[in-house]
Structures are given as structure tokens and as C-alpha cells.
Short mmCIF file of the C-alpha atoms (twelve columns), coordinates in Angstrom:
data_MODEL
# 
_entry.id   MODEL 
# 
loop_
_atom_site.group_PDB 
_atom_site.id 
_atom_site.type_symbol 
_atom_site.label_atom_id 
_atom_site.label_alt_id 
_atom_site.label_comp_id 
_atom_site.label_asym_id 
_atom_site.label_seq_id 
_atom_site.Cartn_x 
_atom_site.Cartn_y 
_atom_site.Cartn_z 
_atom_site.pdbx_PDB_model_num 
ATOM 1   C CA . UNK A 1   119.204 102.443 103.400 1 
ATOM 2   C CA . UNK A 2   117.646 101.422 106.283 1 
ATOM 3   C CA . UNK A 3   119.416 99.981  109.330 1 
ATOM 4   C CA . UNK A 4   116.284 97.372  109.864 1 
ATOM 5   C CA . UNK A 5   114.609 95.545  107.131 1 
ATOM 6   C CA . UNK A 6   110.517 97.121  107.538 1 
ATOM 7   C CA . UNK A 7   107.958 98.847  105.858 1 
ATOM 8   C CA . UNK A 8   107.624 101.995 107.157 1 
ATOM 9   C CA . UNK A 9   109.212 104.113 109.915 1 
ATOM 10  C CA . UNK A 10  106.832 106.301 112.408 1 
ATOM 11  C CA . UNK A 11  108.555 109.812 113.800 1 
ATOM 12  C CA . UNK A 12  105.483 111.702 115.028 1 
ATOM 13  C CA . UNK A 13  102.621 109.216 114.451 1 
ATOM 14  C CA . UNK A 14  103.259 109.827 110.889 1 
ATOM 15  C CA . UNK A 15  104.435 106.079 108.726 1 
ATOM 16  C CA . UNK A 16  106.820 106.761 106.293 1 
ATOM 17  C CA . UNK A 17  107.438 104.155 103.441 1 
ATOM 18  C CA . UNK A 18  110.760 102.209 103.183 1 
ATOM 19  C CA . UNK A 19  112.058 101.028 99.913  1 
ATOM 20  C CA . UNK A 20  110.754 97.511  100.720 1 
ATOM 21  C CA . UNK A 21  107.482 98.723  101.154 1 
ATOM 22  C CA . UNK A 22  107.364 99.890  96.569  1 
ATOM 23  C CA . UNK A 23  105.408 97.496  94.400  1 
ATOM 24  C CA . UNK A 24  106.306 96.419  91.656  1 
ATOM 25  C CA . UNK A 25  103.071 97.152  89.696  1 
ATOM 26  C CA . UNK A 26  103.826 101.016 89.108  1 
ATOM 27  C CA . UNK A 27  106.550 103.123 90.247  1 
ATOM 28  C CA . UNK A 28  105.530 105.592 92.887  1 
ATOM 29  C CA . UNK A 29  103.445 103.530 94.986  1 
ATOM 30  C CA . UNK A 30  103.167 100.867 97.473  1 
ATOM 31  C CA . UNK A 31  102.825 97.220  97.432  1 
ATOM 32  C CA . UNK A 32  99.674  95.622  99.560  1 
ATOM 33  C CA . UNK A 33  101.101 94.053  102.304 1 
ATOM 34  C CA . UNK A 34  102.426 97.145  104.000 1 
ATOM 35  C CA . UNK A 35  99.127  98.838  103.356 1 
ATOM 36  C CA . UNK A 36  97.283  95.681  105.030 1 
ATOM 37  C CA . UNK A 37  100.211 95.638  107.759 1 
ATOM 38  C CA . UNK A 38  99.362  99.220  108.785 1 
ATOM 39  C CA . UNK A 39  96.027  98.865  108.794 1 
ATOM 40  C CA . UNK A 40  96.123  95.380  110.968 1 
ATOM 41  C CA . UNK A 41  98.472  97.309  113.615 1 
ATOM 42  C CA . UNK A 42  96.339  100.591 113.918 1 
ATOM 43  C CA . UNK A 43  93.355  97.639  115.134 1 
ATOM 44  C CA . UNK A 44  96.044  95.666  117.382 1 
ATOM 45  C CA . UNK A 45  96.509  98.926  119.171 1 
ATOM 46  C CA . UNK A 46  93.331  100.299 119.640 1 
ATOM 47  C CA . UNK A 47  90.858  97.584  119.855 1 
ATOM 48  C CA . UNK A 48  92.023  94.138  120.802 1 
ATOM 49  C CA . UNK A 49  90.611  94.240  124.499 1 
ATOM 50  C CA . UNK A 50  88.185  92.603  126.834 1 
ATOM 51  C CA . UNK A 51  88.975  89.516  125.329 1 
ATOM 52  C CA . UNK A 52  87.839  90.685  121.437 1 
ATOM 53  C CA . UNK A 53  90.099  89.236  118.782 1 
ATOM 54  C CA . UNK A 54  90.528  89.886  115.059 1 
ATOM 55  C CA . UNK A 55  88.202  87.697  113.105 1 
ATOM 56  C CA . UNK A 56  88.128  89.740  109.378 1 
ATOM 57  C CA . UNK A 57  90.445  92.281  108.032 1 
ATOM 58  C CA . UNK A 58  88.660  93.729  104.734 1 
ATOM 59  C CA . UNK A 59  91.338  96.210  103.123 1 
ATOM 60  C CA . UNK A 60  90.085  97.994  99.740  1 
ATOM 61  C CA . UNK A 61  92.741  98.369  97.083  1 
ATOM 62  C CA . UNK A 62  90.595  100.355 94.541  1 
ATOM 63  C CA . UNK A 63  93.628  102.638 93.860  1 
ATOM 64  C CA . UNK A 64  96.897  102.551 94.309  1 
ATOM 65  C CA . UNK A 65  98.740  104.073 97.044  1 
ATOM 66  C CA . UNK A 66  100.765 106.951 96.735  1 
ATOM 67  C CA . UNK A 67  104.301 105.831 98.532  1 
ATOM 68  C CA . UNK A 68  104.399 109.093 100.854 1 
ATOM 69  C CA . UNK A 69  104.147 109.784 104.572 1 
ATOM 70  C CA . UNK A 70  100.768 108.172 105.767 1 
ATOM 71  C CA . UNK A 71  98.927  108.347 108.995 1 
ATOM 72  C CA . UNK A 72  96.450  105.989 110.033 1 
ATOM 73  C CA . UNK A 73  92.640  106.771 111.277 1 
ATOM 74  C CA . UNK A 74  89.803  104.352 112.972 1 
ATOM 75  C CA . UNK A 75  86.696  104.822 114.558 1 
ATOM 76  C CA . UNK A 76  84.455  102.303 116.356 1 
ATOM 77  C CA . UNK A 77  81.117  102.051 113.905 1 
ATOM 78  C CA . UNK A 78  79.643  98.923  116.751 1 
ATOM 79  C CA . UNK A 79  80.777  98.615  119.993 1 
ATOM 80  C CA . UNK A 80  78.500  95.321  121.477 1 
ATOM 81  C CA . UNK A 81  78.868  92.503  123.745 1 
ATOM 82  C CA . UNK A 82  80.214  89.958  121.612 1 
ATOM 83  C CA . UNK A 83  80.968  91.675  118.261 1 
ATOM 84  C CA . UNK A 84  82.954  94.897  117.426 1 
ATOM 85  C CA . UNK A 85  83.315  96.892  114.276 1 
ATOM 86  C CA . UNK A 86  85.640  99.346  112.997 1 
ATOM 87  C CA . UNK A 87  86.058  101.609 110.463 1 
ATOM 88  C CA . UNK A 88  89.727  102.335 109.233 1 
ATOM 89  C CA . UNK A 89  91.396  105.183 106.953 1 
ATOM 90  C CA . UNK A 90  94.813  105.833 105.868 1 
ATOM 91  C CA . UNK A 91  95.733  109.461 104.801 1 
ATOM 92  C CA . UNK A 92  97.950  111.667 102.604 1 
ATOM 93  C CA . UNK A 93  97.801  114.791 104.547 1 
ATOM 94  C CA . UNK A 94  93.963  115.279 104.368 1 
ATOM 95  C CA . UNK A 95  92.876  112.789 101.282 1 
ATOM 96  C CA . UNK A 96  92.344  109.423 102.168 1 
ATOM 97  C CA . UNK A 97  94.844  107.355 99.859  1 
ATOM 98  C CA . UNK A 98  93.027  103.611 101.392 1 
ATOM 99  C CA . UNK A 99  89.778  102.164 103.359 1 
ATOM 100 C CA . UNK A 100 89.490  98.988  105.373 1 
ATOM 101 C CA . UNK A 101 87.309  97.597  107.932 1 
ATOM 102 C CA . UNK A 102 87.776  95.090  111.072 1 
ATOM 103 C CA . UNK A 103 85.447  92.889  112.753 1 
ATOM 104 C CA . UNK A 104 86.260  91.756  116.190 1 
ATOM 105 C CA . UNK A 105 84.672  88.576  118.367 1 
ATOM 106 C CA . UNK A 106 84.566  87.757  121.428 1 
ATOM 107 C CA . UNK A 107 86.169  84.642  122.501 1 
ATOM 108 C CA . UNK A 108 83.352  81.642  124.007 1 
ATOM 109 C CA . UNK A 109 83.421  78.150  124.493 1 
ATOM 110 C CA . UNK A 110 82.675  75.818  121.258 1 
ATOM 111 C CA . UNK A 111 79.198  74.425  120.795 1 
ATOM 112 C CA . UNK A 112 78.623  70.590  120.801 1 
ATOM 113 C CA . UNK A 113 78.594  68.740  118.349 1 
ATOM 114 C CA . UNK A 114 80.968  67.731  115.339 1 
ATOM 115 C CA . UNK A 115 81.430  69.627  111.791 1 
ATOM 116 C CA . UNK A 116 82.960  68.649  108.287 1 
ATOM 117 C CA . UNK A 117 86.393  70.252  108.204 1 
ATOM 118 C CA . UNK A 118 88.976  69.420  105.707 1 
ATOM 119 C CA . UNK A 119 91.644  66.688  106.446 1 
ATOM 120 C CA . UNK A 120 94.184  68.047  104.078 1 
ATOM 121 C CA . UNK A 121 97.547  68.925  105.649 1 
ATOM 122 C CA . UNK A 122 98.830  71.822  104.538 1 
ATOM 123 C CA . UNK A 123 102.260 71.670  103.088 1 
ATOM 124 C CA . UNK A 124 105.144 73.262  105.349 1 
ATOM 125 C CA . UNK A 125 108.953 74.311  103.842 1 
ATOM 126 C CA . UNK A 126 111.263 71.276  105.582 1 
ATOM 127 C CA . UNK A 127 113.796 72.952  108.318 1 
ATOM 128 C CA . UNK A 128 116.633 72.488  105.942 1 
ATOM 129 C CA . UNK A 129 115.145 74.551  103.097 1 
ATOM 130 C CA . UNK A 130 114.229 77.317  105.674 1 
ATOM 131 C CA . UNK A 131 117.951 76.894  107.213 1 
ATOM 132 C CA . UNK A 132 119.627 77.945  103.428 1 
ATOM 133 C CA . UNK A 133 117.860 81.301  103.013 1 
ATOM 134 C CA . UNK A 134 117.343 84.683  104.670 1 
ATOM 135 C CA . UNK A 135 115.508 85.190  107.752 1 
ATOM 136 C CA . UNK A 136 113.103 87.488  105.630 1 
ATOM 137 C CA . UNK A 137 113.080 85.910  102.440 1 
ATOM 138 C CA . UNK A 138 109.820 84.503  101.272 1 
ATOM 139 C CA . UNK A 139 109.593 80.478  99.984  1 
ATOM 140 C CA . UNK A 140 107.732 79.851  97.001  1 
ATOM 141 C CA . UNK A 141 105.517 76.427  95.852  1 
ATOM 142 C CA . UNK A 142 103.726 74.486  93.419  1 
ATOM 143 C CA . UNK A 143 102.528 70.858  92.524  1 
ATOM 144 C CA . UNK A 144 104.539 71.105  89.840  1 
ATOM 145 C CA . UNK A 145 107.874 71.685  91.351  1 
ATOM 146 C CA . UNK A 146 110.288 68.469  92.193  1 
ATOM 147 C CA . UNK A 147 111.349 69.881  95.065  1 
ATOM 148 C CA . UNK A 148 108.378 71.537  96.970  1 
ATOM 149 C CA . UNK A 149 109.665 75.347  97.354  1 
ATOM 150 C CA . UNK A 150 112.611 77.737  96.414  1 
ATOM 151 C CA . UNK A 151 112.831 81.270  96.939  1 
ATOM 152 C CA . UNK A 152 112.885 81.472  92.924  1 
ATOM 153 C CA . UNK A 153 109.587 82.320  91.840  1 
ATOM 154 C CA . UNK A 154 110.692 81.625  88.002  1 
ATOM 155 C CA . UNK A 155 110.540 78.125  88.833  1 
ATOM 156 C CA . UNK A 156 107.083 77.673  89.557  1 
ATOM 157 C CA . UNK A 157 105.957 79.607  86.508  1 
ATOM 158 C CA . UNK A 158 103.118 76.486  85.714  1 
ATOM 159 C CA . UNK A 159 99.308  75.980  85.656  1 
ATOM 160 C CA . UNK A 160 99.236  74.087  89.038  1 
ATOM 161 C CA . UNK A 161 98.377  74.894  92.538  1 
ATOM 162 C CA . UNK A 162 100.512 77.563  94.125  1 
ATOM 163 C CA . UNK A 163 101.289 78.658  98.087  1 
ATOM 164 C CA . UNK A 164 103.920 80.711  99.333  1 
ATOM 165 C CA . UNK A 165 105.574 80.951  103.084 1 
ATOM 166 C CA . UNK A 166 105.901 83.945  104.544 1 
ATOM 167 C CA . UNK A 167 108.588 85.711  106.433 1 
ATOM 168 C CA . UNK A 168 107.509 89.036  106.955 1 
ATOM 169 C CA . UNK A 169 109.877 92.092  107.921 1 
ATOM 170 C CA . UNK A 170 107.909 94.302  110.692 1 
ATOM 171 C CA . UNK A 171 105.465 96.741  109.637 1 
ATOM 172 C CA . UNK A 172 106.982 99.683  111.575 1 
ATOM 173 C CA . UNK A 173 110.455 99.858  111.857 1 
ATOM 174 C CA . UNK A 174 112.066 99.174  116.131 1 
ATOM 175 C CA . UNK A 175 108.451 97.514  116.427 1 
ATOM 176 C CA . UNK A 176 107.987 93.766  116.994 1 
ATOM 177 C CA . UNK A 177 104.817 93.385  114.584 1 
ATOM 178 C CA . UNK A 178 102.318 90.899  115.815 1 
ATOM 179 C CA . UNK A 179 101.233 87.685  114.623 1 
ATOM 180 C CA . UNK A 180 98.267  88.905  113.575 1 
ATOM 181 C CA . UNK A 181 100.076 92.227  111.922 1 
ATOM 182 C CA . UNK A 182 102.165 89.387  109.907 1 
ATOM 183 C CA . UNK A 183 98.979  86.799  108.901 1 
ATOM 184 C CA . UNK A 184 97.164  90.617  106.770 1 
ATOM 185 C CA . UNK A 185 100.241 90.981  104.995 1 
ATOM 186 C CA . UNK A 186 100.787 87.265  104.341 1 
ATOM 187 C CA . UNK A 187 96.919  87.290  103.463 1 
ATOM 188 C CA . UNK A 188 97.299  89.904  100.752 1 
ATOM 189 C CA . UNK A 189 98.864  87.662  98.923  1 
ATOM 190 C CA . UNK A 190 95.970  85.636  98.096  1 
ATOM 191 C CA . UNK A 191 95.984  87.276  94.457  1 
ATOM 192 C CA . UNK A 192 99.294  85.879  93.855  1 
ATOM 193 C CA . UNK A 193 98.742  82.641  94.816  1 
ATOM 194 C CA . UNK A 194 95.445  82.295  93.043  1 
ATOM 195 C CA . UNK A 195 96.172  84.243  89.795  1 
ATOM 196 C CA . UNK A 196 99.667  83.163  89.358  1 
ATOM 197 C CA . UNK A 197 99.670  80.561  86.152  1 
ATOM 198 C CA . UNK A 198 102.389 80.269  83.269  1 
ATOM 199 C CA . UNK A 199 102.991 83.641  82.441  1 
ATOM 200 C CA . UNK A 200 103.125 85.237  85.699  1 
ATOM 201 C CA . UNK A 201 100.632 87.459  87.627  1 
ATOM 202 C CA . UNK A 202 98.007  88.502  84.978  1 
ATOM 203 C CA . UNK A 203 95.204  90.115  87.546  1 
ATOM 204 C CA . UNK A 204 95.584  93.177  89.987  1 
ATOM 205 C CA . UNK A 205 93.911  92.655  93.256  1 
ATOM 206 C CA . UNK A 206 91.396  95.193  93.646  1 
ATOM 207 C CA . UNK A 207 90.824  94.147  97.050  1 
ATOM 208 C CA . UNK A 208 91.246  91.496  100.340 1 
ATOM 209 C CA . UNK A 209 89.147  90.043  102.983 1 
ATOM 210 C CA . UNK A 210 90.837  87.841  106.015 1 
ATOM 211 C CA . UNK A 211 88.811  85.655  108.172 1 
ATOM 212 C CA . UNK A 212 90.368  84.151  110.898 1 
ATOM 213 C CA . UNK A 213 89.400  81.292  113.471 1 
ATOM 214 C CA . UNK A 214 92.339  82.426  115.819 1 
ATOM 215 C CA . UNK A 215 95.329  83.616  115.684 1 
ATOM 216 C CA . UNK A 216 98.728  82.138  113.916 1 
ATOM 217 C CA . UNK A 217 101.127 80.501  116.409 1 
ATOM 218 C CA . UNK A 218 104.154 82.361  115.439 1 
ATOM 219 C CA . UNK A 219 105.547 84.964  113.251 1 
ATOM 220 C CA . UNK A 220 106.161 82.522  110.042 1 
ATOM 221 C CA . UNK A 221 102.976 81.272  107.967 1 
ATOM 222 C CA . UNK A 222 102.079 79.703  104.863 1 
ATOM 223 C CA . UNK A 223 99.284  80.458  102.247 1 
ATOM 224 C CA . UNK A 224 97.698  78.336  99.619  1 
ATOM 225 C CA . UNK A 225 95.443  78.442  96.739  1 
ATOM 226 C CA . UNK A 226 92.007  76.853  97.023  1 
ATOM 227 C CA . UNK A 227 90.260  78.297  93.889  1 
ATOM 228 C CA . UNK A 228 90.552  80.577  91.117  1 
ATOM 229 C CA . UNK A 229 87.629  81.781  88.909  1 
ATOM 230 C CA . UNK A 230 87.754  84.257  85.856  1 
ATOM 231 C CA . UNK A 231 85.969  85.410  83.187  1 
ATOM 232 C CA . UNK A 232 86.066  88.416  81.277  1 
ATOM 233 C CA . UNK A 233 88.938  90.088  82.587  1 
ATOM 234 C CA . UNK A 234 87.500  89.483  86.210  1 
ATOM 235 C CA . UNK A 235 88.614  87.190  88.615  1 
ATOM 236 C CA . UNK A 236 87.834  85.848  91.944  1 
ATOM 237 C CA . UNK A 237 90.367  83.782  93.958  1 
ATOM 238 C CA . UNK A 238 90.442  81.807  97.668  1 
ATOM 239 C CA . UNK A 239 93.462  80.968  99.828  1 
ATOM 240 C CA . UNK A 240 93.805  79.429  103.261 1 
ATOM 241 C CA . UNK A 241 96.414  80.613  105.875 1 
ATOM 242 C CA . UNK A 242 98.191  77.897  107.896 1 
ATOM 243 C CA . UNK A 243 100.877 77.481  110.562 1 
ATOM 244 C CA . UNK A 244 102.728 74.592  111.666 1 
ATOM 245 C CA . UNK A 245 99.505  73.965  113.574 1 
ATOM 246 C CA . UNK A 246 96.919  73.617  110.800 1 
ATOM 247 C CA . UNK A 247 95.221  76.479  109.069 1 
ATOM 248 C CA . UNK A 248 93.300  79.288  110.636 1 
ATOM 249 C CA . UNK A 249 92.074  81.821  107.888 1 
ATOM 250 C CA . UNK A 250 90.548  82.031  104.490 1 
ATOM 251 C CA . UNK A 251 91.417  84.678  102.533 1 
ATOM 252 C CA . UNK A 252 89.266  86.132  99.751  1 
ATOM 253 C CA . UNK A 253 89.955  88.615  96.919  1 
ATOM 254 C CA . UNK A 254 88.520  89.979  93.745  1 
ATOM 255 C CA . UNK A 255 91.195  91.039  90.865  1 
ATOM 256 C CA . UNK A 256 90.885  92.658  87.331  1 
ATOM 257 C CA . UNK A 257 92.948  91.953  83.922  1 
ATOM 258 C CA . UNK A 258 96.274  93.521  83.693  1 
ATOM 259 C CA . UNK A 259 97.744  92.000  81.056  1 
ATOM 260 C CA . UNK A 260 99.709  95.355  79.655  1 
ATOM 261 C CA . UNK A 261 101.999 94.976  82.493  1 
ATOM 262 C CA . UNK A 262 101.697 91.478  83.239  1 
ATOM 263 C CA . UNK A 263 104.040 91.124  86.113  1 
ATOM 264 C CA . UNK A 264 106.750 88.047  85.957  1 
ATOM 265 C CA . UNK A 265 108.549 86.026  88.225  1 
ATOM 266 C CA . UNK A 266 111.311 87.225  86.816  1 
ATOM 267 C CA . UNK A 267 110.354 90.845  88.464  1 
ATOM 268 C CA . UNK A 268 109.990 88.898  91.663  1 
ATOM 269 C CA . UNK A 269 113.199 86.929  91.603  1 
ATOM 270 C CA . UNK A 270 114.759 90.239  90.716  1 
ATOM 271 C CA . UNK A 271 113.111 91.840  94.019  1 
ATOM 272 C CA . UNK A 272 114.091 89.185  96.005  1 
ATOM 273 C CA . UNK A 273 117.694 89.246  94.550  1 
ATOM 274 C CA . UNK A 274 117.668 93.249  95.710  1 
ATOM 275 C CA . UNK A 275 116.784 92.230  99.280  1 
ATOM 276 C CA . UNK A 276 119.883 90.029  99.482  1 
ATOM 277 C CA . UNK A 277 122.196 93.072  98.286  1 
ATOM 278 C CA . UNK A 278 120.558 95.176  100.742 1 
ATOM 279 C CA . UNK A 279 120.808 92.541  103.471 1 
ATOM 280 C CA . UNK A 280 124.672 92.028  103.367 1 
ATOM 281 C CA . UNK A 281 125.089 95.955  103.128 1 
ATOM 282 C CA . UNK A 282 123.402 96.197  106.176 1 
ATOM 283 C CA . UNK A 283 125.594 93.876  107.509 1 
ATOM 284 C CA . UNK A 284 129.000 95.117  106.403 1 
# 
């Protein structure tokens, strides 16, 4: 075991996956978040000056990724006044295992003028539900649930609107990941949240696109469903990120049928009940 809770740990400029960094959808591989994590760190170091600033994170998730030593590759594909691109590449030795892509602004002043936004206030977890569980442990919620959020995902197994607040562990283990590091892993969830009904998770993300209006204010952030859409095995969900400020992203993914191995809350709960173990190990 590891001595701090992350996802991977770097010796050489080569990531190598923790156990919390294994999905749960096939053994072998890795979950999303870390992926995303690694991907939003590799632009946090490279490209976040002269005042740019992540506004989309597009990771592709067409396969899954192998859980072995990684190293991460970018390349500046438009470098201009006010808007920046990048290209980015993870690797297995020389195969690339994952794509993504970043688009960086330049901050300006607002125009005039007044636009529609949404006056719905985002739900946050009250301080005493926050106080009862792990630093790192996730909070799960629905309509449907009395008592707004548990870390027990079995008990928001319904058909009603789901969001989830995050507590991320770093990306990189002895590194303080960034706010914006912690918002792409909290934004891959968007499949879970949107494609989450009474029997679980029946849709594997095949992919995730992050928008962001600025930056979260903190480390701990929510995410909530806004749509779902499927047909034919296909589906298309939207989320919104939010912090204790209001939200700041919109998150965006497309997701196939997977019902042979359906994934349950149970798996979840039963994840989350591993991290506890771990945690008190760690602590012995």
C-alpha cells in the first residue's frame, strides 16, 4: 500500500498507477478520472501562462487503459493571442494507450450587457454530513433520497436526478493537485451522474468534454445531472460543475450500452468500503 492516498506515483517522469487509480469496469485497467487527472496536470504545467486559463478539457476514452507505467506527451497545435490549443497523448512505452485535447483563453473584461443564466442553486452536502466521513470519500445524491446525500451509493439506486461531491485524492502522489487537476476528474463523472437510474450504471462513457467559465474556488466540488438522452444502446448525457460559489463548467459525454456488466452501486459501496480499510491501515 501506499503511504498517501493518489493515483499514480512519478519516479523518472514516468506515472505509475496506484490501486485507487483500477476501475471497476474490467480488471487490468484504469478508471477515468486518473486518466483525465493526468492529462489536466501535464496542461497545468506546461501551458497555463501569460494569463491563458483552461476553458475545455476533451479526453477520449475509446479504449480502455491498460493500468501500467504511463508517461504523458503535448504539443502546442495554436499558439495565438487570445486562444491556445493543445494536443495531448498518454503512452505505454511507445503506443499511445489515450488522446485528449485542451483549449486555453485568455482572460478580458466582460462585455455589456445582461444574459439569461439559470437561477437554480446548486445543492451543497451540509458541514455536518461532510464532518462524519473521510476527507477523500465521495458524497452521493438524488431527489429521491430523504436525506440529500450519503456516501452509500445503494441508496440512491432510483430514476431521479443524481449529483455527486467530490473529494478527490491528488493525481500524483507528494503533489498538491490543482483545482483545476481536481474539477477533470470530478468532470468525468458526468456518465455516472447522467446514466445512473434503478439498476445502476448501464452505459460506458466513451468519452468527456469540460468547459469551464473559471476556475473552482477550492479543492472540493459538486456535479449534477442536467440531461440524459438514449436510444439504441447510445446515450448522450450533460452535467454542471459547481462550488460553494455557483457553478462554473458543463460537462458533456457520449456513452454506449453495457448492460453484460452492468455496474451496481453495490460495486461502488464496496469500493468505497475498501478505501476505508486502506485508510485506517495507513494510519495504524
Amino acid at each position: 500500500m501506499n503511504t498517501e492516498p493518489a493515483y499514480f506515483t512519478r519516479v523518472d517522469g514516468v506515472f505509475q498507477p496506484t490501486e485507487f487509480a483500477l476501475s471497476l469496469w474490467a480488471p487490468n485497467t484504469l478508471s477515468g478520472p486518473p486518466v483525465c487527472g493526468l492529462m489536466a496536470r501535464e496542461v497545468e504545467a506546461h501551458y497555463c501562462t501569460d494569463g491563458f486559463v483552461p476553458s475545455r478539457l476533451t479526453v477520449d476514452l475509446h479504449r480502455a487503459v491498460p493500468a501500467v507505467p504511463l508517461t504523458a506527451e503535448s504539443s502546442v497545435t495554436r499558439d495565438g493571442k487570445r486562444v491556445r490549443a493543445v494536443a495531448l497523448v498518454l503512452r505505454s512505452g511507445t503506443e499511445v494507450v489515450a488522446r485528449g485535447s485542451a483549449l486555453l483563453l485568455k482572460r478580458s473584461t466582460q462585455p455589456p450587457g445582461e444574459v439569461w443564466r439559470p437561477d437554480r442553486e446548486r445543492p451543497l452536502p451540509p458541514p455536518e454530513a461532510l464532518a462524519t466521513v473521510e476527507d477523500a470519500l465521495h458524497l452521493f445524491g438524488s431527489d429521491g433520497h430523504a436525506q440529500g446525500w450519503s456516501v452509500r451509493m445503494t441508496e440512491h439506486q432510483n430514476d431521479t436526478r443524481k449529483r455527486k461531491w467530490m473529494r478527490n485524492i491528488p493525481v500524483v502522489a507528494g503533489e498538491a493537485s490543482s483545482p483545476f487537476c481536481f474539477a477533470a476528474m470530478t468532470g468525468e463523472q458526468t456518465s455516472l451522474v447522467t446514466n445512473w437510474g434503478t439498476e445502476g450504471i448501464g452505459f460506458i462513457n466513451t468519452d468527456v468534454s469540460i468547459t469551464f467559465s473559471r476556475m473552482p474556488i477550492g479543492v472540493e466540488m459538486g456535479l449534477e445531472a442536467e440531461s440524459h438522452l438514449s436510444d439504441d444502446g447510445i446515450a448522450a448525457g450533460a452535467a454542471v460543475l459547481y462550488d460553494a460559489e455557483g457553478a462554473f463548467g458543463i460537462c458533456t459525454t457520449t456513452a454506449l450500452a453495457n448492460e453484460h456488466r452492468q455496474l451496481s452501486g453495490t460495486a461502488i459501496d464496496r469500493k468505497t468500503d475498501e478505501f476505508v480499510a486502506a485508510t485506517a491501515d495507513r494510519e495504524r
